[in-house]
PDB file of C-alpha atoms in Angstrom:
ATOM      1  CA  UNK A   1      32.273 -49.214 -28.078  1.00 56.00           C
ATOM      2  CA  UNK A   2      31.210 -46.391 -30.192  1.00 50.00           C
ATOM      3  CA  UNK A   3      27.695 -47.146 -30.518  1.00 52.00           C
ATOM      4  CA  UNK A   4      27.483 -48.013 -26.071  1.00 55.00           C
ATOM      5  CA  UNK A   5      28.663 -44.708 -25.634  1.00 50.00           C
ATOM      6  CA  UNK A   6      26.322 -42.936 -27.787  1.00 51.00           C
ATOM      7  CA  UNK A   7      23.639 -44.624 -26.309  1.00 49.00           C
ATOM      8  CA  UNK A   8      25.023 -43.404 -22.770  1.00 46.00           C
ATOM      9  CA  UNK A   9      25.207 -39.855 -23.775  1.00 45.00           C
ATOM     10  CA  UNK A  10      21.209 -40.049 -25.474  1.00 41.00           C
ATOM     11  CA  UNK A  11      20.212 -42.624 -21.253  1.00 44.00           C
ATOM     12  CA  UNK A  12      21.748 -39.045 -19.754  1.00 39.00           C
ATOM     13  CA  UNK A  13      20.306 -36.620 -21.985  1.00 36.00           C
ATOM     14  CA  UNK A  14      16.568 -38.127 -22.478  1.00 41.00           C
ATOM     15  CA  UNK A  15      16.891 -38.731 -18.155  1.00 39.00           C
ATOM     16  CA  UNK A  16      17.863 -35.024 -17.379  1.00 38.00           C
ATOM     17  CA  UNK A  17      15.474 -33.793 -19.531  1.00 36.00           C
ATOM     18  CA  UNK A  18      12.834 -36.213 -18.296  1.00 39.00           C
ATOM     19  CA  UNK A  19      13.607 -35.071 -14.639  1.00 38.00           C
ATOM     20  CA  UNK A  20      13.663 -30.516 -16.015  1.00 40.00           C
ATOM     21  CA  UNK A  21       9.788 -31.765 -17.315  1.00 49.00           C
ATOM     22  CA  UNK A  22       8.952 -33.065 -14.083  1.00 42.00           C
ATOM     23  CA  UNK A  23       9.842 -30.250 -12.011  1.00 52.00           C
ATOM     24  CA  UNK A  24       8.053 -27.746 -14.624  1.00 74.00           C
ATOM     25  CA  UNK A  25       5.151 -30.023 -13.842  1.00 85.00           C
ATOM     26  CA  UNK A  26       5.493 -29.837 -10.108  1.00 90.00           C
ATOM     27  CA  UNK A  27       6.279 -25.664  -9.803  1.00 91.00           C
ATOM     28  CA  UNK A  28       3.008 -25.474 -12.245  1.00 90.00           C
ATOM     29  CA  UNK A  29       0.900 -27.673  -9.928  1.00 91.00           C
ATOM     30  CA  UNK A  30       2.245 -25.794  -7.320  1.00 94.00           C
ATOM     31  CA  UNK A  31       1.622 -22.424  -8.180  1.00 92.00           C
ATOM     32  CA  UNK A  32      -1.814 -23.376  -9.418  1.00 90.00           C
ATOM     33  CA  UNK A  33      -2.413 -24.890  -5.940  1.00 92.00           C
ATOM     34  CA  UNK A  34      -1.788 -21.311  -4.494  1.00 93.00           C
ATOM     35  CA  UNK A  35      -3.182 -19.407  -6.915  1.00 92.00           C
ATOM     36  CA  UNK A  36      -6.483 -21.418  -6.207  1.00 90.00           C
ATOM     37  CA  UNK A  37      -6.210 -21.100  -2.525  1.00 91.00           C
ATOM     38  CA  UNK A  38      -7.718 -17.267  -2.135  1.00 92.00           C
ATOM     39  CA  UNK A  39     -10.783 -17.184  -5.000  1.00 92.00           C
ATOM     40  CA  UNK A  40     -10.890 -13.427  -4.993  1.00 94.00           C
ATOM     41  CA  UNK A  41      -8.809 -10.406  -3.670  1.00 94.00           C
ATOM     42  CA  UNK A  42      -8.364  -6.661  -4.250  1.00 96.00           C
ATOM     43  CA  UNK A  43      -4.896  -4.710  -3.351  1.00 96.00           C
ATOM     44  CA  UNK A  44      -3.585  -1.597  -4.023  1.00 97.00           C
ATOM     45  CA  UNK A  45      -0.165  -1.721  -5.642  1.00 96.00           C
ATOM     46  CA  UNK A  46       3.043   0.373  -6.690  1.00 96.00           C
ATOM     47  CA  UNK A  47       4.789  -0.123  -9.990  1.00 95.00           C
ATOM     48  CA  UNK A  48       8.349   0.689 -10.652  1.00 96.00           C
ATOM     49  CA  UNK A  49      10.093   0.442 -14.227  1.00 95.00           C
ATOM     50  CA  UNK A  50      13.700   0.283 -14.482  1.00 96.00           C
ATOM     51  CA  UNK A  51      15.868   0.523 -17.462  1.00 95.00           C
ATOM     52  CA  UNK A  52      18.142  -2.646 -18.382  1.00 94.00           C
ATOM     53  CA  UNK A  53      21.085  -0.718 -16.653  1.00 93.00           C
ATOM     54  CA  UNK A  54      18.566  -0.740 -13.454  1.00 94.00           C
ATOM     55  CA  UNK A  55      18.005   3.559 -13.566  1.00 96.00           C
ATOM     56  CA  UNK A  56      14.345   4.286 -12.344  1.00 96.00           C
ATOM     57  CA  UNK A  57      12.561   5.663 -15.360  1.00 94.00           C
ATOM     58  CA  UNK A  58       8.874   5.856 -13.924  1.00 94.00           C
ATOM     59  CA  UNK A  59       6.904   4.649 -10.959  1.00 95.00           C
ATOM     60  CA  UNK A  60       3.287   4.201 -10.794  1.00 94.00           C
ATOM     61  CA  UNK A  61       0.556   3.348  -8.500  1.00 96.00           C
ATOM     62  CA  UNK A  62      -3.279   1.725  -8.704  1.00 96.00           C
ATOM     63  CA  UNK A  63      -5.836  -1.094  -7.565  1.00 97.00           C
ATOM     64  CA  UNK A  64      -5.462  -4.988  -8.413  1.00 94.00           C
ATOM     65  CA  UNK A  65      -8.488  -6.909  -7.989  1.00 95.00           C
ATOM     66  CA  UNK A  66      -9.020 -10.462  -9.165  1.00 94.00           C
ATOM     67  CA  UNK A  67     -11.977 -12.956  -9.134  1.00 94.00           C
ATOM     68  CA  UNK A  68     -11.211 -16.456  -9.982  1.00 90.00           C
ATOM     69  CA  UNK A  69     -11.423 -18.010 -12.598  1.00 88.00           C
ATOM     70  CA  UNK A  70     -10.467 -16.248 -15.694  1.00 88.00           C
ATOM     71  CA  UNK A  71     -11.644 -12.686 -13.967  1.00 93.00           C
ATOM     72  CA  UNK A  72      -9.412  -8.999 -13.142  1.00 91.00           C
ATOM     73  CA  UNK A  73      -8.852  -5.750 -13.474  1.00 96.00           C
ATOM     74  CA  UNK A  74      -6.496  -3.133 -13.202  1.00 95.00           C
ATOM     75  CA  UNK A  75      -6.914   0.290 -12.712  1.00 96.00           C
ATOM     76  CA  UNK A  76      -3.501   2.226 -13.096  1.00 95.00           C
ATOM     77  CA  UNK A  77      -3.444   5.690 -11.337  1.00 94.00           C
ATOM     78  CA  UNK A  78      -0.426   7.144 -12.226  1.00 88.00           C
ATOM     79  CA  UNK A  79       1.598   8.708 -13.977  1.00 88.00           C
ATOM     80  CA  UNK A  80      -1.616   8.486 -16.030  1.00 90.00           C
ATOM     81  CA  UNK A  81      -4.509   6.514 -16.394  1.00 94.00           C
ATOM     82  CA  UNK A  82      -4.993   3.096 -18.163  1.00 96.00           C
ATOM     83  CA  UNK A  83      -7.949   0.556 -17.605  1.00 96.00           C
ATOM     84  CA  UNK A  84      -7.139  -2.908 -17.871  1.00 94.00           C
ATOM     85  CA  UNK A  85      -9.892  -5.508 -17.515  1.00 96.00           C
ATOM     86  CA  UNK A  86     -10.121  -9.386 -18.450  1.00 93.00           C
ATOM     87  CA  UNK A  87     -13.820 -10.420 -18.322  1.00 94.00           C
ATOM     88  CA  UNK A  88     -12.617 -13.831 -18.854  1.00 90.00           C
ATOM     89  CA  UNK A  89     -13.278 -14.093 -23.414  1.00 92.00           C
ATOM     90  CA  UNK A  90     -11.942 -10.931 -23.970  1.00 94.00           C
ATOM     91  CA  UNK A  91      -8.853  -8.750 -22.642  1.00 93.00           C
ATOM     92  CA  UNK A  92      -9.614  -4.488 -22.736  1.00 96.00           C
ATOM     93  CA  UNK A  93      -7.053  -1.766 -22.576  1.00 95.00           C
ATOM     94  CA  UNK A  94      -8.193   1.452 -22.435  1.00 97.00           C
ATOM     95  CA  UNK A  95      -6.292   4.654 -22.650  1.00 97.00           C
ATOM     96  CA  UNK A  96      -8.315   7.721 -21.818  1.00 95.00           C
ATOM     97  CA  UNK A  97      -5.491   9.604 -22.737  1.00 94.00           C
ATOM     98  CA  UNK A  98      -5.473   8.579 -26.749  1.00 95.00           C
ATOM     99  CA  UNK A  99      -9.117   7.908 -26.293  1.00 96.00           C
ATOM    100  CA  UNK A 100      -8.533   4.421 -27.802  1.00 97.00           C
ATOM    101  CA  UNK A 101      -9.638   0.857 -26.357  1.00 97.00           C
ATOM    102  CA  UNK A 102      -7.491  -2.261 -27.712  1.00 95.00           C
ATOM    103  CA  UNK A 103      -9.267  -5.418 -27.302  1.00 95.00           C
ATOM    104  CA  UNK A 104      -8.211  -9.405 -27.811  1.00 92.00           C
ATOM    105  CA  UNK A 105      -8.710 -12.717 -27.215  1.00 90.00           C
ATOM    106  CA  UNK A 106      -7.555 -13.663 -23.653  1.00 86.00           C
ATOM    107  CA  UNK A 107      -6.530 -16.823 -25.533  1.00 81.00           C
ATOM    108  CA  UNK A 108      -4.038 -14.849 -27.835  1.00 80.00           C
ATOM    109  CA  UNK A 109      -3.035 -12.375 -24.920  1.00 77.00           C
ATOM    110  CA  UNK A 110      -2.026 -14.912 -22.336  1.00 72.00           C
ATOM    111  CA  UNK A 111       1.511 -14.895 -24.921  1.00 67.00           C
ATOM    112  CA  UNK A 112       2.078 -10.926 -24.069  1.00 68.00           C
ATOM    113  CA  UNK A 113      -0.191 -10.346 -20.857  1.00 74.00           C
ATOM    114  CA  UNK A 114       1.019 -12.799 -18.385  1.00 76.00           C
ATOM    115  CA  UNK A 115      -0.989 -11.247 -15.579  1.00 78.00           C
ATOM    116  CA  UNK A 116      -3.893 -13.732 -16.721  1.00 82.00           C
ATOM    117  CA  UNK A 117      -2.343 -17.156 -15.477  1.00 83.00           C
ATOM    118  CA  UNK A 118      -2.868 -15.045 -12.225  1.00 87.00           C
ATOM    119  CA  UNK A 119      -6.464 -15.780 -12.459  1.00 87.00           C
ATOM    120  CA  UNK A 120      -6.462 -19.154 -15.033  1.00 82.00           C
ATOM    121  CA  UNK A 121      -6.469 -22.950 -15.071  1.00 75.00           C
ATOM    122  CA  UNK A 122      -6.831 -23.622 -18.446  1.00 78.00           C
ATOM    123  CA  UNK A 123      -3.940 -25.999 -19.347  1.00 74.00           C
ATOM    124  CA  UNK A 124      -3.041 -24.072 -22.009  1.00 77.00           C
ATOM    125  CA  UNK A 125      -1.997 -21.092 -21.068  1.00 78.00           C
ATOM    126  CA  UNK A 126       0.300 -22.625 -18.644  1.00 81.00           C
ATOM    127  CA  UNK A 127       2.089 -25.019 -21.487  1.00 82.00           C
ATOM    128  CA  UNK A 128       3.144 -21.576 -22.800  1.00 84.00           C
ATOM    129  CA  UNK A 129       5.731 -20.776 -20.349  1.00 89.00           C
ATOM    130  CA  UNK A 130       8.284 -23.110 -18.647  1.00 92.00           C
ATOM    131  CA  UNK A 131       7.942 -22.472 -14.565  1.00 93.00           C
ATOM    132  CA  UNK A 132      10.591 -22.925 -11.878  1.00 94.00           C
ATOM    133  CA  UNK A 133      10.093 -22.706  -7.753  1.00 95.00           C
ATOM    134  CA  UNK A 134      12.522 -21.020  -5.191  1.00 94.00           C
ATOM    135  CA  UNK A 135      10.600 -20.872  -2.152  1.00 94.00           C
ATOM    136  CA  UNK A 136       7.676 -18.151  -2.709  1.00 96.00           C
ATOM    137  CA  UNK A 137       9.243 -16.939  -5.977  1.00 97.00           C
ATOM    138  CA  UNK A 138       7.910 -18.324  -9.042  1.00 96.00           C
ATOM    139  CA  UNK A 139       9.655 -17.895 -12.487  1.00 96.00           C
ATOM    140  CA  UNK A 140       7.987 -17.991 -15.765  1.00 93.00           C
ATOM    141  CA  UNK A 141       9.713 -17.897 -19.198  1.00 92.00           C
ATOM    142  CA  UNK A 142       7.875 -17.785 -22.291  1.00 89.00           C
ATOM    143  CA  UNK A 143       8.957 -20.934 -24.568  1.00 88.00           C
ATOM    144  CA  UNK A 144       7.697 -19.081 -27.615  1.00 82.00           C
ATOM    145  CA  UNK A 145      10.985 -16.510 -28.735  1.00 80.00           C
ATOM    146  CA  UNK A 146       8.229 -14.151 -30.635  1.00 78.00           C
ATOM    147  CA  UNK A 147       7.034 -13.056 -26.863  1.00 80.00           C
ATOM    148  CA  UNK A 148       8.010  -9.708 -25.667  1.00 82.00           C
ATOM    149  CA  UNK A 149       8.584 -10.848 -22.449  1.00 87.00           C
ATOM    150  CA  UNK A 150      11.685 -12.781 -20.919  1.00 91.00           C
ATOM    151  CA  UNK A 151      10.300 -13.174 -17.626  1.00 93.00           C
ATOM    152  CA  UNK A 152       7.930 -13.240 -15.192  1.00 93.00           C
ATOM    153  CA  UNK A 153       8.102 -13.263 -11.660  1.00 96.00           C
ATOM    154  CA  UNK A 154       5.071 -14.096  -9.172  1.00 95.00           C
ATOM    155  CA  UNK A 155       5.313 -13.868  -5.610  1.00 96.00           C
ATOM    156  CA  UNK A 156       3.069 -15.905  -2.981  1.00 96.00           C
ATOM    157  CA  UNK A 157       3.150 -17.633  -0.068  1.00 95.00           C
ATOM    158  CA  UNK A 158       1.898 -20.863   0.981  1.00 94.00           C
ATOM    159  CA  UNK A 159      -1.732 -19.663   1.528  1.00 93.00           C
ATOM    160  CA  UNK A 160      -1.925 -17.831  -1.404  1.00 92.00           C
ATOM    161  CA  UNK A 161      -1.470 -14.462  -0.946  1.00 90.00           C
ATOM    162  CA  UNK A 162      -0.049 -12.425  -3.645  1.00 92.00           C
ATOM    163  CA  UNK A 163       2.522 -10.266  -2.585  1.00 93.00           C
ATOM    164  CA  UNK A 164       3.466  -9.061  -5.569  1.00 94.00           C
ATOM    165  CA  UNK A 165       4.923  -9.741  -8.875  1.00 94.00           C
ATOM    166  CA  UNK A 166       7.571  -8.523 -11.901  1.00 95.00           C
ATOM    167  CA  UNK A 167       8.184  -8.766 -15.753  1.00 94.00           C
ATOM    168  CA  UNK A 168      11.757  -8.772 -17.803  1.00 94.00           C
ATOM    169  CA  UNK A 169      10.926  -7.146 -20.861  1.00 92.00           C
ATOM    170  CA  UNK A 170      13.322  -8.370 -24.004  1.00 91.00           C
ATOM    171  CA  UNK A 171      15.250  -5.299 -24.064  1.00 93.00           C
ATOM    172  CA  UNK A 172      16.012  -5.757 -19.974  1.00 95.00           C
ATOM    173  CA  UNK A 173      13.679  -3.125 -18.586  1.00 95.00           C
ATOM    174  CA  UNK A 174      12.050  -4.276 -15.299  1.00 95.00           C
ATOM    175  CA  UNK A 175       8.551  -3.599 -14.303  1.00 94.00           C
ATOM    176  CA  UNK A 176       8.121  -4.733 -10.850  1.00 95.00           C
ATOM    177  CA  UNK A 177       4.663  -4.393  -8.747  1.00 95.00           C
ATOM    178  CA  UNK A 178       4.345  -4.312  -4.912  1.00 96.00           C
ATOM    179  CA  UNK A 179       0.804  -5.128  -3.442  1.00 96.00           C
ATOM    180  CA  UNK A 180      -0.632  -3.563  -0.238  1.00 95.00           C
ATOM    181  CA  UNK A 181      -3.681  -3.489   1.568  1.00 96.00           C
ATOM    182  CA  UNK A 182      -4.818  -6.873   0.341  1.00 94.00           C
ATOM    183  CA  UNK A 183      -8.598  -8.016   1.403  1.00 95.00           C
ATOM    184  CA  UNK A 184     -10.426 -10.891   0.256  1.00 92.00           C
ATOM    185  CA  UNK A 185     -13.801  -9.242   0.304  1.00 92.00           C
ATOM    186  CA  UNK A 186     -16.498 -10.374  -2.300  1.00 94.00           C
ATOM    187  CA  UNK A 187     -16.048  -8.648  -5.613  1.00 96.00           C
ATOM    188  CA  UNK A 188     -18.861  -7.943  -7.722  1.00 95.00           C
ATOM    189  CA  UNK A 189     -18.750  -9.480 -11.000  1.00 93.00           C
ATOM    190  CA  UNK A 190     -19.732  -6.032 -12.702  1.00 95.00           C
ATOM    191  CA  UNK A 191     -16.251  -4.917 -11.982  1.00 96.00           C
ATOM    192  CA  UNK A 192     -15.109  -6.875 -14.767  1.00 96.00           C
ATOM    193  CA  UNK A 193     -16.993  -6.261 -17.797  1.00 96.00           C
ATOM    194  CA  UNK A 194     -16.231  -3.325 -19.689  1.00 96.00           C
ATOM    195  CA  UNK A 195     -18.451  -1.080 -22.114  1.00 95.00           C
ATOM    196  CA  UNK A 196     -16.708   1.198 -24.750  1.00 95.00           C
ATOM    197  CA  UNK A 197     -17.210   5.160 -23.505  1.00 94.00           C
ATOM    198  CA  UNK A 198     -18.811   6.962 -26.230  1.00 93.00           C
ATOM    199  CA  UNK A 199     -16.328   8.692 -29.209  1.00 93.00           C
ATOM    200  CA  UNK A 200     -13.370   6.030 -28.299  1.00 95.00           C
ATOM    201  CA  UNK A 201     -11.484   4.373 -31.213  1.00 96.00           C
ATOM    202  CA  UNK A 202     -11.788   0.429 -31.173  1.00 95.00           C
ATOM    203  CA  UNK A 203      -8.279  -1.181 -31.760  1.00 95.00           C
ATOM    204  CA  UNK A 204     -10.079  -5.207 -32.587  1.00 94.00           C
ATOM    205  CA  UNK A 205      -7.155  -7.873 -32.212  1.00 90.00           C
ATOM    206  CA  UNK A 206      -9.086 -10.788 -31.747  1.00 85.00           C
ATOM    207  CA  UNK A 207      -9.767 -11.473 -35.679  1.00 76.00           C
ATOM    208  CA  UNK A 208      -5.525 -10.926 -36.436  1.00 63.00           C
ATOM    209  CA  UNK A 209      -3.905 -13.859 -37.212  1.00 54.00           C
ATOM    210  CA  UNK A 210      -0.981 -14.821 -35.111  1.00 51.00           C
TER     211      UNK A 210
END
């Protein structure tokens, strides 16, 4: 009797977790499919960062543009100015303000810098994070408890336009971006390689062992 209902309780758990892997699968094929459906778009966007008890501690503002696959860039505005650019090896973040570039692997950074699924379909990158649907809302949690990140939110409809997209940092804070003025006009690929300005410190992560 023992041993029939031990064997019930393992039929229930291996089925229920059979059925969570399948609809991972499906919300991944899913996003994918609308992630695929618009190969390139630009849009302006507004940041806002809230504390983990949801007080506004900054706001920002810049340009979004992507170029599928593996391509984008982000130029932040304000409050000051960062550079952010994935030529689709390598990951750069510049900061004019320290005059330093960091630069890694977009292999390594896909853990910590979500925003490149937006433009992937290596397999992966997306076996990193577990993925839920409710309706245009896509959830992604890392699976690995070393990221910094809790979750990520992406936003898009059916035809695959972003609308806009959020993280949950470990320590609650909220960073949540808003696109506007989206268009789907050719990008040129120069937009996504970067060159090092001249007297800039070189931050190299892509030799550091994770």
């Amino acid at each position: 009797m023992k041993k029939r209902i031990q064997k019930t309780i393992l039929t229930v758990l291996f089925s229920s977790l059979s059925s969570i892997a399948f609809a991972d699968m499906q919300s991944i094929a899913e996003l994918q499919r609308r992630l695929e459906h618009v190969a390139q778009y630009s849009a302006d966007f507004e940041q806002t960062v809230r504390s983990s008890k949801g007080q506004q501690i900054q706001s920002g503002r810049g340009k979004f543009q992507v170029k599928r696959p593996n391509l984008f860039r982000m130029d932040i505005n304000a409050p000051q100015e960062n550079v952010i650019v994935s030529d689709g090896e390598n990951l750069w973040f510049y900061d004019p303000f320290v005059a330093q570039v960091t630069v890694n692997s977009v292999q390594n950074a896909v853990n910590g810098t979500p925003f490149v699924l937006l433009t992937s379909s290596d397999k992966q990158h997306w076996t990193q994070y577990e993925v839920t649907q409710n309706a245009d809302t896509f959830v992604l949690k890392p699976k690995s408890a070393k990221n910094n990140l809790r979750q990520f939110d992406v936003q898009i409809d059916q035809n695959g336009l972003l609308k806009g997209f959020s993280t949950i940092e470990r320590d609650g804070q909220t960073n949540l971006y808003r696109l506007r003025n989206i268009t789907t006009a050719d990008l040129s690929a120069d937009l996504f390689k970067f060159s090092v300005p001249k007297d800039v410190e070189v931050d190299d992560q892509r030799r550091v062992k994770k």
